[in-house]
């Protein structure tokens, strides 16, 4: 009798832990880290590509040095922000990172405007190839951000729903992750003037 009670109790404890969400929370946490790695990789691709783009454009547009200088400075600012996985739980670090990336995006927008103003720049096959790569990179960044936000949503939900919230509260104690947020003014369409 006593032995069957013990087996019953052990079976009950095993079933409770099987449904507690511990493994799911761990998997979701790893998915967030992997998605953040993809975000880092796409930003790194952009940082590697931009110097080549700047050098090519410099050869064709010496008179637009102010725009090119802004891109170079923005890239330096992006490089000065230390990127780490610890950042995904720190709203201030995420804000600094996003601000540096926004500065880079604005400088690149001005650079692409130079291409529209000066048709001779478009005549360069190298510039067109690099411009296409840059546009592709920006699209990859957007996809990586979207996937990261989805992974964050899944993780944050898993640590807030019952019974997983109890597992997180008493065992794991993992904080919610920070998603990417829209830049200030992103709700308004940009004005393009030629």
mmCIF file of N, CA, C and O in Angstrom, residues 54-92:
data_model
loop_
_atom_site.group_PDB
_atom_site.id
_atom_site.type_symbol
_atom_site.label_atom_id
_atom_site.label_comp_id
_atom_site.label_asym_id
_atom_site.label_seq_id
_atom_site.Cartn_x
_atom_site.Cartn_y
_atom_site.Cartn_z
ATOM 1 N N UNK A 54 30.447 53.372 -50.061
ATOM 2 C CA UNK A 54 30.959 54.734 -49.903
ATOM 3 C C UNK A 54 32.161 54.962 -50.821
ATOM 4 O O UNK A 54 32.255 55.994 -51.485
ATOM 5 N N UNK A 55 33.071 54.014 -50.880
ATOM 6 C CA UNK A 55 34.259 54.179 -51.729
ATOM 7 C C UNK A 55 33.882 54.279 -53.204
ATOM 8 O O UNK A 55 34.445 55.078 -53.941
ATOM 9 N N UNK A 56 32.923 53.478 -53.631
ATOM 10 C CA UNK A 56 32.488 53.535 -55.024
ATOM 11 C C UNK A 56 31.837 54.873 -55.334
ATOM 12 O O UNK A 56 32.117 55.498 -56.356
ATOM 13 N N UNK A 57 30.978 55.328 -54.446
ATOM 14 C CA UNK A 57 30.278 56.590 -54.669
ATOM 15 C C UNK A 57 31.259 57.764 -54.604
ATOM 16 O O UNK A 57 31.133 58.713 -55.365
ATOM 17 N N UNK A 58 32.248 57.695 -53.735
ATOM 18 C CA UNK A 58 33.242 58.774 -53.642
ATOM 19 C C UNK A 58 33.925 58.992 -54.983
ATOM 20 O O UNK A 58 34.206 60.134 -55.357
ATOM 21 N N UNK A 59 34.184 57.928 -55.690
ATOM 22 C CA UNK A 59 34.853 58.049 -56.980
ATOM 23 C C UNK A 59 34.000 58.804 -57.998
ATOM 24 O O UNK A 59 34.525 59.440 -58.904
ATOM 25 N N UNK A 60 32.685 58.777 -57.834
ATOM 26 C CA UNK A 60 31.784 59.404 -58.792
ATOM 27 C C UNK A 60 31.171 60.707 -58.279
ATOM 28 O O UNK A 60 30.641 61.485 -59.060
ATOM 29 N N UNK A 61 31.215 60.951 -57.003
ATOM 30 C CA UNK A 61 30.507 62.121 -56.469
ATOM 31 C C UNK A 61 31.339 62.835 -55.408
ATOM 32 O O UNK A 61 30.940 62.955 -54.264
ATOM 33 N N UNK A 62 32.481 63.337 -55.801
ATOM 34 C CA UNK A 62 33.334 64.045 -54.856
ATOM 35 C C UNK A 62 32.630 65.277 -54.301
ATOM 36 O O UNK A 62 32.864 65.676 -53.161
ATOM 37 N N UNK A 63 31.758 65.879 -55.108
ATOM 38 C CA UNK A 63 31.067 67.100 -54.685
ATOM 39 C C UNK A 63 29.990 66.835 -53.629
ATOM 40 O O UNK A 63 29.441 67.764 -53.071
ATOM 41 N N UNK A 64 29.691 65.577 -53.336
ATOM 42 C CA UNK A 64 28.700 65.256 -52.309
ATOM 43 C C UNK A 64 29.377 64.716 -51.048
ATOM 44 O O UNK A 64 28.858 63.842 -50.373
ATOM 45 N N UNK A 65 30.516 65.267 -50.728
ATOM 46 C CA UNK A 65 31.297 64.745 -49.601
ATOM 47 C C UNK A 65 30.554 64.878 -48.266
ATOM 48 O O UNK A 65 30.763 64.080 -47.362
ATOM 49 N N UNK A 66 29.681 65.870 -48.140
ATOM 50 C CA UNK A 66 28.940 66.032 -46.889
ATOM 51 C C UNK A 66 28.057 64.814 -46.620
ATOM 52 O O UNK A 66 28.017 64.295 -45.503
ATOM 53 N N UNK A 67 27.365 64.349 -47.637
ATOM 54 C CA UNK A 67 26.514 63.169 -47.491
ATOM 55 C C UNK A 67 27.351 61.937 -47.173
ATOM 56 O O UNK A 67 27.010 61.148 -46.284
ATOM 57 N N UNK A 68 28.450 61.786 -47.889
ATOM 58 C CA UNK A 68 29.303 60.635 -47.657
ATOM 59 C C UNK A 68 29.928 60.686 -46.260
ATOM 60 O O UNK A 68 30.079 59.662 -45.599
ATOM 61 N N UNK A 69 30.252 61.893 -45.807
ATOM 62 C CA UNK A 69 30.792 62.051 -44.454
ATOM 63 C C UNK A 69 29.750 61.629 -43.415
ATOM 64 O O UNK A 69 30.072 60.987 -42.421
ATOM 65 N N UNK A 70 28.486 61.986 -43.664
ATOM 66 C CA UNK A 70 27.410 61.603 -42.732
ATOM 67 C C UNK A 70 27.285 60.084 -42.649
ATOM 68 O O UNK A 70 27.069 59.526 -41.565
ATOM 69 N N UNK A 71 27.428 59.397 -43.784
ATOM 70 C CA UNK A 71 27.360 57.935 -43.782
ATOM 71 C C UNK A 71 28.531 57.362 -42.986
ATOM 72 O O UNK A 71 28.366 56.457 -42.160
ATOM 73 N N UNK A 72 29.716 57.919 -43.210
ATOM 74 C CA UNK A 72 30.901 57.443 -42.497
ATOM 75 C C UNK A 72 30.754 57.662 -40.996
ATOM 76 O O UNK A 72 31.063 56.776 -40.191
ATOM 77 N N UNK A 73 30.269 58.838 -40.609
ATOM 78 C CA UNK A 73 30.073 59.119 -39.184
ATOM 79 C C UNK A 73 29.003 58.220 -38.578
ATOM 80 O O UNK A 73 29.145 57.749 -37.447
ATOM 81 N N UNK A 74 27.928 57.984 -39.333
ATOM 82 C CA UNK A 74 26.869 57.106 -38.839
ATOM 83 C C UNK A 74 27.392 55.690 -38.647
ATOM 84 O O UNK A 74 27.072 55.023 -37.666
ATOM 85 N N UNK A 75 28.213 55.245 -39.587
ATOM 86 C CA UNK A 75 28.794 53.904 -39.462
ATOM 87 C C UNK A 75 29.694 53.831 -38.232
ATOM 88 O O UNK A 75 29.681 52.846 -37.493
ATOM 89 N N UNK A 76 30.464 54.880 -37.977
ATOM 90 C CA UNK A 76 31.322 54.908 -36.792
ATOM 91 C C UNK A 76 30.485 54.862 -35.520
ATOM 92 O O UNK A 76 30.825 54.183 -34.554
ATOM 93 N N UNK A 77 29.351 55.575 -35.542
ATOM 94 C CA UNK A 77 28.468 55.586 -34.366
ATOM 95 C C UNK A 77 27.881 54.192 -34.138
ATOM 96 O O UNK A 77 27.812 53.716 -33.009
ATOM 97 N N UNK A 78 27.492 53.540 -35.232
ATOM 98 C CA UNK A 78 26.947 52.189 -35.121
ATOM 99 C C UNK A 78 28.021 51.253 -34.569
ATOM 100 O O UNK A 78 27.750 50.417 -33.715
ATOM 101 N N UNK A 79 29.245 51.426 -35.034
ATOM 102 C CA UNK A 79 30.333 50.585 -34.562
ATOM 103 C C UNK A 79 30.678 50.806 -33.104
ATOM 104 O O UNK A 79 31.210 49.920 -32.438
ATOM 105 N N UNK A 80 30.373 51.983 -32.578
ATOM 106 C CA UNK A 80 30.707 52.281 -31.189
ATOM 107 C C UNK A 80 29.707 51.685 -30.203
ATOM 108 O O UNK A 80 29.999 51.573 -29.020
ATOM 109 N N UNK A 81 28.523 51.301 -30.668
ATOM 110 C CA UNK A 81 27.524 50.680 -29.790
ATOM 111 C C UNK A 81 27.858 49.203 -29.683
ATOM 112 O O UNK A 81 27.865 48.488 -30.675
ATOM 113 N N UNK A 82 28.177 48.774 -28.484
ATOM 114 C CA UNK A 82 28.531 47.377 -28.255
ATOM 115 C C UNK A 82 27.269 46.522 -28.306
ATOM 116 O O UNK A 82 26.325 46.768 -27.570
ATOM 117 N N UNK A 83 27.275 45.519 -29.172
ATOM 118 C CA UNK A 83 26.119 44.649 -29.349
ATOM 119 C C UNK A 83 26.379 43.342 -28.611
ATOM 120 O O UNK A 83 27.426 42.736 -28.773
ATOM 121 N N UNK A 84 25.420 42.949 -27.785
ATOM 122 C CA UNK A 84 25.547 41.682 -27.078
ATOM 123 C C UNK A 84 24.164 41.108 -26.820
ATOM 124 O O UNK A 84 23.163 41.809 -26.900
ATOM 125 N N UNK A 85 24.153 39.846 -26.475
ATOM 126 C CA UNK A 85 22.880 39.191 -26.179
ATOM 127 C C UNK A 85 22.258 39.734 -24.898
ATOM 128 O O UNK A 85 21.063 39.638 -24.689
ATOM 129 N N UNK A 86 23.058 40.341 -24.008
ATOM 130 C CA UNK A 86 22.528 40.934 -22.779
ATOM 131 C C UNK A 86 21.597 42.099 -23.090
ATOM 132 O O UNK A 86 20.747 42.458 -22.282
ATOM 133 N N UNK A 87 21.757 42.666 -24.267
ATOM 134 C CA UNK A 87 21.000 43.838 -24.687
ATOM 135 C C UNK A 87 19.500 43.547 -24.794
ATOM 136 O O UNK A 87 18.693 44.449 -24.587
ATOM 137 N N UNK A 88 19.121 42.301 -25.069
ATOM 138 C CA UNK A 88 17.720 42.009 -25.325
ATOM 139 C C UNK A 88 16.855 42.110 -24.081
ATOM 140 O O UNK A 88 15.642 42.142 -24.177
ATOM 141 N N UNK A 89 17.456 42.206 -22.909
ATOM 142 C CA UNK A 89 16.691 42.399 -21.687
ATOM 143 C C UNK A 89 16.820 43.804 -21.124
ATOM 144 O O UNK A 89 16.304 44.089 -20.055
ATOM 145 N N UNK A 90 17.514 44.686 -21.842
ATOM 146 C CA UNK A 90 17.805 46.034 -21.353
ATOM 147 C C UNK A 90 17.174 47.068 -22.277
ATOM 148 O O UNK A 90 17.692 47.319 -23.363
ATOM 149 N N UNK A 91 16.057 47.697 -21.872
ATOM 150 C CA UNK A 91 15.386 48.667 -22.740
ATOM 151 C C UNK A 91 16.271 49.844 -23.135
ATOM 152 O O UNK A 91 16.219 50.309 -24.269
ATOM 153 N N UNK A 92 17.137 50.316 -22.227
ATOM 154 C CA UNK A 92 17.993 51.462 -22.554
ATOM 155 C C UNK A 92 19.045 51.076 -23.595
ATOM 156 O O UNK A 92 19.311 51.841 -24.523
#
